[in-house]
Coordinates of C-alpha atoms in Angstrom, one line a residue:
M1 CA 37.1 -8.9 57.3
I2 CA 35.8 -9.2 53.7
V3 CA 35.8 -12.7 52.3
P4 CA 36.2 -13.3 48.5
K5 CA 32.9 -14.2 46.9
S6 CA 34.5 -17.2 45.4
A7 CA 35.2 -18.8 48.8
G8 CA 32.3 -21.3 48.4
V9 CA 28.9 -22.0 49.8
L10 CA 30.0 -21.7 53.4
R11 CA 32.2 -18.7 52.8
G12 CA 32.8 -16.9 56.1
T13 CA 33.3 -20.1 58.0
R14 CA 37.0 -20.2 57.3
G15 CA 39.0 -19.5 60.5
L16 CA 36.2 -20.6 62.8
A17 CA 37.9 -21.8 66.0
T18 CA 37.2 -24.9 68.0
S19 CA 37.9 -23.3 71.4
A20 CA 35.5 -23.1 74.3
A21 CA 34.8 -19.4 73.2
A22 CA 33.8 -20.6 69.8
R23 CA 31.5 -23.2 71.2
T24 CA 29.8 -20.6 73.2
S25 CA 29.4 -18.4 70.1
S26 CA 27.9 -21.4 68.2
V27 CA 25.3 -22.0 71.0
T28 CA 24.5 -18.2 71.0
L29 CA 24.1 -18.0 67.2
K30 CA 21.8 -21.1 67.2
A31 CA 19.6 -19.6 69.9
L32 CA 19.1 -16.5 67.7
G33 CA 18.4 -18.4 64.5
L34 CA 21.9 -17.6 63.0
D35 CA 24.5 -19.8 61.5
S36 CA 28.1 -19.5 60.4
Y37 CA 26.9 -17.9 57.1
N38 CA 23.9 -15.5 57.1
L39 CA 22.1 -13.4 54.6
G40 CA 22.2 -9.7 55.5
V41 CA 19.3 -8.2 53.5
Y42 CA 15.7 -8.3 54.6
N43 CA 12.8 -6.6 52.9
G44 CA 10.1 -9.2 53.4
K45 CA 12.4 -11.8 52.2
W46 CA 16.0 -12.6 53.1
G47 CA 18.8 -12.1 50.5
G48 CA 22.1 -10.5 49.7
N49 CA 24.4 -10.2 46.8
G50 CA 27.2 -8.0 48.2
D51 CA 30.5 -8.9 49.9
V52 CA 30.7 -11.5 52.6
V53 CA 32.0 -10.0 55.8
E54 CA 33.3 -12.0 58.7
S55 CA 32.4 -10.9 62.3
V56 CA 35.5 -11.3 64.5
N57 CA 35.4 -11.7 68.3
P58 CA 37.6 -8.7 69.5
A59 CA 38.5 -10.6 72.6
T60 CA 40.0 -13.6 70.9
G61 CA 40.5 -12.8 67.2
E62 CA 38.3 -15.8 66.3
V63 CA 35.7 -15.6 63.5
L64 CA 32.1 -15.8 64.9
G65 CA 30.4 -16.1 61.6
A66 CA 29.8 -14.2 58.3
V67 CA 27.1 -12.1 56.7
Q68 CA 26.5 -11.5 53.1
Q69 CA 26.1 -7.8 52.7
A70 CA 23.8 -5.8 50.5
S71 CA 24.7 -4.8 46.9
A72 CA 23.5 -1.5 45.4
S73 CA 20.7 -3.5 43.6
D74 CA 19.7 -5.1 46.9
L75 CA 19.4 -1.7 48.6
D76 CA 17.4 -0.3 45.6
Q77 CA 15.0 -3.1 45.9
T78 CA 14.8 -2.8 49.7
L79 CA 14.0 0.9 49.5
A80 CA 11.2 0.2 47.0
H81 CA 9.7 -2.4 49.4
A82 CA 10.1 -0.1 52.4
S83 CA 8.4 2.7 50.5
K84 CA 5.5 0.5 49.6
A85 CA 5.3 -0.9 53.2
A86 CA 5.2 2.7 54.5
T87 CA 1.9 3.3 52.8
V88 CA 0.4 0.2 54.5
W89 CA 1.8 1.0 57.9
R90 CA 0.8 4.7 58.0
A91 CA -2.9 3.6 57.6
V92 CA -2.7 1.5 60.8
P93 CA -4.0 3.6 63.8
A94 CA -1.1 4.7 66.0
P95 CA -2.3 2.8 69.1
K96 CA -2.4 -0.4 66.9
R97 CA 1.1 0.4 65.7
G98 CA 1.9 0.6 69.4
E99 CA 0.5 -2.9 69.9
I100 CA 2.9 -4.3 67.3
V101 CA 5.8 -2.6 69.0
R102 CA 4.7 -4.2 72.3
Q103 CA 4.8 -7.5 70.7
M104 CA 8.3 -6.8 69.4
R105 CA 9.3 -5.7 73.0
N106 CA 8.1 -9.1 74.3
A107 CA 10.0 -11.0 71.5
L108 CA 13.1 -9.1 72.4
F109 CA 12.7 -9.9 76.1
E110 CA 12.4 -13.6 75.3
K111 CA 15.9 -13.4 73.6
I112 CA 17.5 -10.9 76.0
E113 CA 20.2 -13.3 77.3
P114 CA 21.5 -14.7 73.9
L115 CA 21.2 -11.4 72.2
G116 CA 23.1 -9.7 75.0
R117 CA 25.7 -12.4 74.8
L118 CA 26.0 -11.9 71.0
V119 CA 26.6 -8.1 71.7
A120 CA 29.4 -9.1 74.1
L121 CA 30.9 -11.5 71.6
E122 CA 30.7 -9.3 68.6
M123 CA 31.2 -5.8 69.9
G124 CA 33.4 -6.7 73.0
K125 CA 31.5 -5.0 75.8
I126 CA 31.2 -7.0 79.1
L127 CA 28.1 -9.3 79.3
A128 CA 26.3 -7.1 81.8
E129 CA 26.5 -4.2 79.4
G130 CA 25.5 -6.4 76.5
V131 CA 22.4 -7.5 78.3
G132 CA 21.8 -4.0 79.5
E133 CA 21.9 -2.7 75.9
V134 CA 19.1 -5.1 74.9
Q135 CA 17.2 -4.0 78.0
E136 CA 17.5 -0.4 76.8
Y137 CA 15.7 -1.4 73.5
I138 CA 13.0 -3.1 75.6
D139 CA 12.7 0.1 77.7
I140 CA 12.3 2.4 74.7
A141 CA 9.8 0.0 73.2
D142 CA 7.8 0.3 76.5
Y143 CA 8.0 4.0 76.1
A144 CA 7.0 4.0 72.4
V145 CA 3.9 1.9 73.2
G146 CA 2.6 4.6 75.6
L147 CA 3.7 7.3 73.1
S148 CA 1.5 5.7 70.4
R149 CA -1.5 7.1 72.3
M150 CA 0.1 10.6 72.8
L151 CA 1.2 11.8 69.4
N152 CA -0.8 14.9 70.1
G153 CA -1.1 18.1 68.0
Q154 CA -2.7 21.3 69.3
V155 CA -5.5 23.8 68.6
V156 CA -4.2 27.3 67.8
P157 CA -6.6 30.2 68.3
S158 CA -7.5 31.9 64.9
E159 CA -7.9 35.6 64.6
R160 CA -10.6 35.0 62.0
P161 CA -14.3 34.3 63.0
G162 CA -15.6 31.0 62.0
H163 CA -12.2 29.5 61.5
M164 CA -10.2 26.9 63.4
M165 CA -6.5 26.3 63.3
L166 CA -5.0 22.9 64.1
E167 CA -1.4 21.6 64.3
V168 CA -1.2 17.9 63.3
W169 CA 1.6 15.4 63.0
N170 CA 1.8 12.8 60.2
P171 CA 4.4 10.1 59.3
L172 CA 7.4 11.0 57.1
G173 CA 7.5 7.8 55.2
V174 CA 10.8 5.9 55.2
V175 CA 13.4 6.4 57.9
G176 CA 17.0 5.3 57.2
V177 CA 19.0 4.3 60.4
I178 CA 22.8 4.1 60.1
S179 CA 24.1 2.9 63.4
A180 CA 27.6 2.4 64.9
F181 CA 29.4 -0.7 66.3
N182 CA 29.5 0.5 69.9
F183 CA 25.8 0.1 70.5
P184 CA 24.7 -2.3 67.8
V185 CA 21.2 -2.9 69.4
A186 CA 20.2 0.2 71.4
V187 CA 20.7 3.0 68.9
Y188 CA 18.6 1.1 66.4
G189 CA 16.1 0.5 69.1
W190 CA 15.8 4.2 70.0
N191 CA 15.1 5.0 66.3
S192 CA 13.1 2.1 65.3
A193 CA 10.6 1.8 68.2
V194 CA 9.7 5.6 68.1
S195 CA 9.8 5.8 64.4
L196 CA 7.5 2.8 64.0
V197 CA 4.7 4.2 66.3
C198 CA 5.0 7.4 64.4
G199 CA 4.0 5.5 61.3
N200 CA 7.2 5.1 59.3
S201 CA 8.9 2.1 57.8
V202 CA 12.6 1.8 58.8
V203 CA 15.6 0.7 56.7
W204 CA 18.6 -0.2 58.9
K205 CA 22.3 -0.3 58.0
G206 CA 24.3 -1.3 61.1
A207 CA 28.1 -1.3 61.3
P208 CA 29.6 -4.1 59.1
S209 CA 31.6 -5.4 62.0
T210 CA 28.4 -6.1 64.0
S211 CA 26.3 -7.5 61.2
L212 CA 25.4 -10.6 63.1
T213 CA 23.7 -8.5 65.7
S214 CA 21.8 -6.6 63.0
V215 CA 20.6 -9.9 61.5
A216 CA 19.6 -11.3 64.8
V217 CA 17.5 -8.3 65.8
T218 CA 15.8 -8.1 62.4
K219 CA 14.9 -11.8 62.6
I220 CA 13.1 -11.2 65.9
L221 CA 11.2 -8.1 64.5
A222 CA 10.4 -9.9 61.3
Q223 CA 8.7 -12.7 63.1
V224 CA 6.4 -10.3 64.8
L225 CA 5.5 -8.5 61.5
E226 CA 4.9 -11.8 59.7
A227 CA 2.7 -13.2 62.5
N228 CA 0.5 -10.1 62.2
G229 CA 0.2 -10.3 58.5
L230 CA 2.2 -7.0 58.0
P231 CA 4.9 -6.3 55.3
G232 CA 8.3 -7.4 56.6
A233 CA 9.8 -4.3 54.9
I234 CA 8.4 -2.1 57.7
C235 CA 11.6 -3.2 59.5
A236 CA 14.0 -3.6 56.5
L237 CA 17.7 -4.4 56.8
A238 CA 20.5 -3.7 54.3
T239 CA 23.9 -4.6 55.9
G240 CA 26.9 -3.0 54.2
G241 CA 29.8 -0.6 54.3
A242 CA 30.3 3.0 53.5
D243 CA 28.8 2.6 49.9
I244 CA 25.5 1.4 51.3
G245 CA 25.4 4.2 53.8
R246 CA 26.2 6.8 51.2
A247 CA 23.5 5.5 49.0
I248 CA 20.9 5.7 51.8
A249 CA 22.0 9.3 52.5
E250 CA 21.6 10.3 48.8
D251 CA 18.3 8.5 48.0
K252 CA 15.2 10.7 47.9
R253 CA 13.0 7.8 49.0
V254 CA 14.6 8.1 52.5
N255 CA 12.7 10.9 54.2
L256 CA 14.9 11.0 57.3
V257 CA 18.4 9.7 57.7
S258 CA 19.4 9.0 61.4
F259 CA 23.2 8.7 61.5
T260 CA 25.3 7.7 64.5
G261 CA 29.0 7.8 64.1
S262 CA 32.0 10.1 63.8
T263 CA 31.8 13.8 63.2
G264 CA 33.7 13.6 60.0
T265 CA 31.4 11.0 58.5
G266 CA 28.4 12.7 59.9
R267 CA 29.3 15.9 58.1
S268 CA 29.4 14.0 54.8
V269 CA 26.1 12.4 55.5
A270 CA 24.5 15.7 56.5
T271 CA 25.8 17.3 53.4
A272 CA 24.4 14.5 51.1
V273 CA 21.0 14.6 52.7
Q274 CA 20.8 18.4 52.7
Q275 CA 21.7 18.5 49.0
R276 CA 18.4 16.7 48.2
F277 CA 16.6 18.7 51.0
G278 CA 16.0 15.6 53.1
K279 CA 16.0 15.5 56.9
S280 CA 18.9 14.2 59.0
L281 CA 19.2 13.4 62.7
L282 CA 22.9 13.3 63.7
E283 CA 24.4 11.7 66.8
L284 CA 28.2 12.3 66.4
G285 CA 31.3 12.6 68.5
G286 CA 31.6 13.4 72.2
N287 CA 34.6 14.7 74.2
N288 CA 32.8 14.6 77.6
A289 CA 34.1 16.1 80.8
I290 CA 33.5 15.6 84.5
I291 CA 34.2 18.6 86.8
V292 CA 34.9 17.7 90.5
H293 CA 34.7 20.8 92.7
K294 CA 36.3 21.1 96.1
D295 CA 33.0 20.5 97.9
A296 CA 32.1 17.3 96.1
D297 CA 31.4 13.9 97.5
I298 CA 34.8 12.4 96.7
D299 CA 33.8 8.7 97.0
L300 CA 30.8 9.3 94.7
A301 CA 32.9 11.2 92.2
V302 CA 35.7 8.5 92.0
R303 CA 33.2 5.7 91.5
S304 CA 31.4 7.6 88.9
T305 CA 34.6 8.6 87.0
V306 CA 35.8 5.0 86.9
F307 CA 32.5 3.8 85.4
A308 CA 32.3 6.8 83.0
A309 CA 35.9 6.5 81.7
V310 CA 36.4 2.7 81.7
G311 CA 32.9 1.3 80.9
T312 CA 32.7 -0.3 77.4
A313 CA 36.5 0.1 77.3
G314 CA 36.0 3.9 76.6
Q315 CA 34.0 3.3 73.5
R316 CA 30.7 5.0 74.4
C317 CA 30.0 8.3 72.8
T318 CA 29.3 9.5 76.4
T319 CA 32.6 8.2 77.8
T320 CA 34.3 10.7 80.1
R321 CA 37.6 11.7 78.4
R322 CA 38.5 14.9 80.4
L323 CA 38.5 15.2 84.2
F324 CA 38.7 18.7 85.7
L325 CA 39.8 18.6 89.4
H326 CA 39.8 21.6 91.7
E327 CA 43.3 22.3 92.9
D328 CA 42.3 21.8 96.6
I329 CA 41.3 18.1 96.0
H330 CA 43.4 17.3 92.8
D331 CA 46.2 15.3 94.4
E332 CA 44.0 13.2 96.7
F333 CA 41.5 12.5 93.9
V334 CA 44.2 11.4 91.5
A335 CA 45.8 9.1 94.0
R336 CA 42.4 7.4 94.7
L337 CA 41.7 7.2 91.0
V338 CA 45.0 5.5 90.2
K339 CA 44.4 3.0 93.1
A340 CA 40.9 2.3 91.7
Y341 CA 42.3 1.8 88.2
G342 CA 44.8 -0.7 89.6
Q343 CA 41.9 -2.9 90.7
I344 CA 40.1 -3.1 87.4
K345 CA 40.0 -6.6 85.9
I346 CA 40.7 -6.6 82.2
G347 CA 39.9 -9.6 80.0
N348 CA 37.3 -11.6 78.1
P349 CA 34.0 -9.8 78.5
L350 CA 32.1 -13.0 79.2
E351 CA 34.2 -13.8 82.3
P352 CA 32.8 -12.9 85.7
G353 CA 34.4 -9.9 87.4
V354 CA 35.8 -8.4 84.2
L355 CA 35.0 -4.7 84.0
C356 CA 37.1 -3.8 80.9
G357 CA 36.9 -5.8 77.7
P358 CA 38.8 -5.3 74.5
L359 CA 38.7 -2.5 72.0
H360 CA 36.6 -3.3 69.0
S361 CA 39.2 -3.4 66.3
K362 CA 42.9 -3.2 65.5
Q363 CA 42.4 0.3 64.2
A364 CA 41.1 1.3 67.6
V365 CA 44.3 -0.1 69.2
A366 CA 46.4 1.9 66.8
A367 CA 44.4 5.1 67.7
F368 CA 45.0 4.4 71.4
E369 CA 48.8 4.0 70.7
H370 CA 48.8 7.2 68.7
G371 CA 47.0 9.1 71.5
I372 CA 49.5 7.9 74.1
S373 CA 52.3 9.1 71.9
D374 CA 50.7 12.5 71.4
V375 CA 50.3 12.9 75.2
A376 CA 54.1 12.6 75.6
A377 CA 54.8 14.8 72.6
Q378 CA 52.5 17.5 73.9
G379 CA 53.9 17.8 77.3
G380 CA 51.7 15.4 79.2
R381 CA 52.6 12.3 81.2
V382 CA 50.9 9.0 81.9
L383 CA 49.9 8.4 85.5
H384 CA 48.5 4.9 85.0
G385 CA 48.3 2.5 82.1
G386 CA 49.3 3.5 78.6
R387 CA 50.2 0.1 77.3
V388 CA 48.8 -2.3 74.7
L389 CA 48.4 -5.7 76.4
H390 CA 50.2 -8.0 73.9
N391 CA 50.1 -10.9 76.3
L392 CA 46.4 -11.2 75.8
P393 CA 44.7 -12.4 72.6
G394 CA 42.5 -9.8 71.0
N395 CA 42.5 -6.0 71.2
F396 CA 43.3 -5.2 74.8
V397 CA 44.8 -2.0 76.2
E398 CA 45.2 -0.7 79.7
P399 CA 42.7 1.9 80.9
T400 CA 44.9 5.0 81.0
I401 CA 45.1 8.2 83.2
T402 CA 47.1 11.2 82.0
S403 CA 48.1 14.6 83.3
I404 CA 48.1 17.3 80.6
A405 CA 47.2 20.8 79.7
H406 CA 43.5 21.5 79.0
D407 CA 44.3 22.9 75.6
A408 CA 46.7 20.3 74.3
P409 CA 45.5 19.2 70.8
V410 CA 45.2 15.5 71.9
V411 CA 42.8 16.6 74.7
H412 CA 40.5 18.3 72.1
R413 CA 40.5 15.1 69.9
E414 CA 38.0 12.3 70.6
I415 CA 39.9 9.1 70.9
F416 CA 37.6 6.1 71.1
A417 CA 39.6 4.3 73.8
P418 CA 39.9 4.4 77.6
I419 CA 42.2 7.4 77.9
L420 CA 41.3 9.9 80.7
H421 CA 43.0 13.3 80.8
T422 CA 43.2 14.9 84.2
I423 CA 43.5 18.7 84.5
K424 CA 43.8 21.0 87.5
Y425 CA 41.6 24.1 87.7
A426 CA 41.4 27.1 90.1
N427 CA 37.8 28.2 90.1
I428 CA 34.4 26.9 88.8
E429 CA 34.2 29.5 86.0
Q430 CA 37.5 28.3 84.6
A431 CA 36.4 24.7 84.7
I432 CA 33.2 25.5 82.8
A433 CA 35.0 27.5 80.2
W434 CA 37.4 24.5 79.7
N435 CA 34.4 22.1 79.5
N436 CA 32.9 24.3 76.7
E437 CA 36.1 24.9 74.7
V438 CA 36.1 21.7 72.7
G439 CA 34.3 21.3 69.4
Q440 CA 31.9 18.5 70.6
G441 CA 29.0 19.1 72.9
L442 CA 27.4 15.8 74.0
S443 CA 27.6 15.1 77.7
S444 CA 29.0 16.8 80.9
S445 CA 28.8 16.4 84.6
L446 CA 29.5 18.5 87.7
F447 CA 30.2 17.0 91.1
T448 CA 29.3 19.6 93.9
T449 CA 27.1 20.1 96.8
S450 CA 26.5 23.8 96.2
P451 CA 23.1 24.8 94.9
E452 CA 24.6 27.9 93.5
H453 CA 27.1 26.0 91.3
I454 CA 24.4 23.4 90.4
F455 CA 22.0 26.0 89.0
N456 CA 24.7 28.0 87.3
W457 CA 25.9 24.8 85.6
I458 CA 22.5 24.0 84.1
G459 CA 21.8 27.5 83.2
P460 CA 22.8 29.8 80.3
A461 CA 26.3 30.4 81.6
G462 CA 26.9 26.7 82.3
S463 CA 27.6 23.7 80.2
D464 CA 27.0 24.0 76.5
C465 CA 26.3 20.3 76.1
G466 CA 23.1 18.5 75.2
I467 CA 23.4 16.4 78.4
V468 CA 24.1 18.4 81.6
N469 CA 24.4 16.1 84.7
V470 CA 25.1 16.8 88.4
N471 CA 26.6 14.2 90.7
I472 CA 26.2 11.3 88.2
P473 CA 28.5 10.1 85.4
T474 CA 28.5 11.4 81.8
N475 CA 27.2 8.1 80.5
G476 CA 24.2 5.9 81.4
A477 CA 21.5 8.1 80.1
E478 CA 17.9 7.1 80.7
I479 CA 15.5 6.6 77.8
G480 CA 12.9 9.1 79.1
G481 CA 15.0 12.2 78.2
A482 CA 16.1 13.4 74.8
F483 CA 19.5 12.0 74.0
G484 CA 21.9 14.1 71.9
G485 CA 24.3 17.0 71.8
E486 CA 25.2 20.4 70.3
K487 CA 28.0 21.7 68.1
E488 CA 30.0 19.0 66.4
T489 CA 27.8 16.3 68.1
G490 CA 25.3 17.2 65.4
G491 CA 22.3 18.6 67.2
G492 CA 20.0 15.6 66.9
R493 CA 17.9 14.1 69.6
E494 CA 16.8 10.5 70.0
S495 CA 14.8 8.5 72.5
G496 CA 12.4 10.5 74.9
S497 CA 10.9 13.8 75.4
T498 CA 9.8 15.5 72.1
A499 CA 12.4 13.5 70.0
W500 CA 9.4 11.7 68.3
Q501 CA 8.6 14.9 66.4
Q502 CA 11.7 14.5 64.3
Y503 CA 10.1 11.3 62.8
M504 CA 7.0 13.1 61.7
R505 CA 6.0 16.1 59.6
R506 CA 4.3 19.0 61.3
Q507 CA 1.3 20.5 59.4
T508 CA -0.7 23.6 60.3
C509 CA -4.3 23.3 59.2
T510 CA -6.8 26.2 58.9
I511 CA -10.5 25.2 58.5
N512 CA -13.1 27.8 57.5
Y513 CA -16.6 26.8 58.5
S514 CA -18.0 30.4 58.4
G515 CA -19.3 30.6 54.8
T516 CA -17.4 33.9 54.4
L517 CA -13.8 34.7 53.5
P518 CA -12.2 37.1 56.0
L519 CA -8.4 37.3 55.4
A520 CA -5.7 37.4 58.0
Q521 CA -4.1 40.7 59.1
G522 CA -7.4 42.4 58.1
I523 CA -6.5 42.5 54.4
K524 CA -9.3 43.5 52.0
F525 CA -9.1 41.9 48.6
E526 CA -12.3 42.8 46.8

């Protein structure tokens, strides 16, 4: 919610509740160095001249606090500071950069509980997931520290005598990170930790609705940089809305734009970056499927499906949204799944035992309702759930199971809510084809005990997704592998494996130490 700039010095504090939940939020903010009103721009100094945006607890509707966002001028100054900081940071040896990231890792660990609690309060995921998200940043920081000693190039054999060819990697400069509301800590962490050891400065624009988390994380990192006498703009922050994101995408000073969000917005970001021949890393939509074959471990598959479809209230990019069940086990599986859904506790994400918190916004609730209506209109039926829980404060809906045709338009549309479409199939080839028929290509999983099906699934005739799992859910990826997807998911890769190479420029270097000038391909030019 945007607050008029004329609302006074403590603008953003209006509507602050005095409930127990609000007292919890006050203690959490204080533990992280936040207040009811906060500046949302950091480039070595804190500032902000844009709109003041209130953060609202999606479980209660209460205002948690407010952040003054970046103006266009603020962003321009921040990019200038980040560009200057990048020249300082790239001169620091990579292992020394890793040492700074190690200190950031320790500082995050010291604040893991209040920061995880803030994620639960501001985003709406349950406390265990909020703390787990901070742990994910800590894990990728550990990974990046080791990576700082392994940014290896290679020696390439030269066909010319007295010559040596090398492939080396150097920093890009400034990396812009535009992250989404659903993972307000981890996605930035994936990008920031790896990008920093690669020698880049980072400018971050998180989702406006999770700006308190963005400020809290940046305060932790800034303290480490300042303690080491390094420019704060190495980890710069410019909170804001679509205008700030668009400006980052269009600015030539940003060498790489890493964007996480919807396919539609990602397409616009990619177009803007490509028009200036910049680099982009896209993590976009997912319409992920689980296939349960007739030889699967049913207990394992049911438990995995519940976590994959209901965790984070269906608001992960890797949430399972389609469930393909072999006709031989379909009815039994659906019955067990409906029973399991009936035992899910829905409520305030800070309460013990709650497994499904609220949707993040009223717009998400409206999208849920629209999706349920489309299921009925397109020949499907609701097997469980399907209702908005108006008896609870905040943005609560029932986790929902439907039965519908594989090619119904609503099935091919990503709805960021806990709606799971169940579909019966006859053979494994049919299930794989249906898995691949949607526009998105992020995550997929097959439950089977057949080696033949497993290796077919992960091979060229199998899933076309970036993440191809067997006997585990579609979500809950580890940091050691590259994370990302194909097709309308954008093709970007973050986190582990060789994802670090996207944050650097590859250079092929040929060195002549022979004293003569032989040319390649045997060309004579005399």
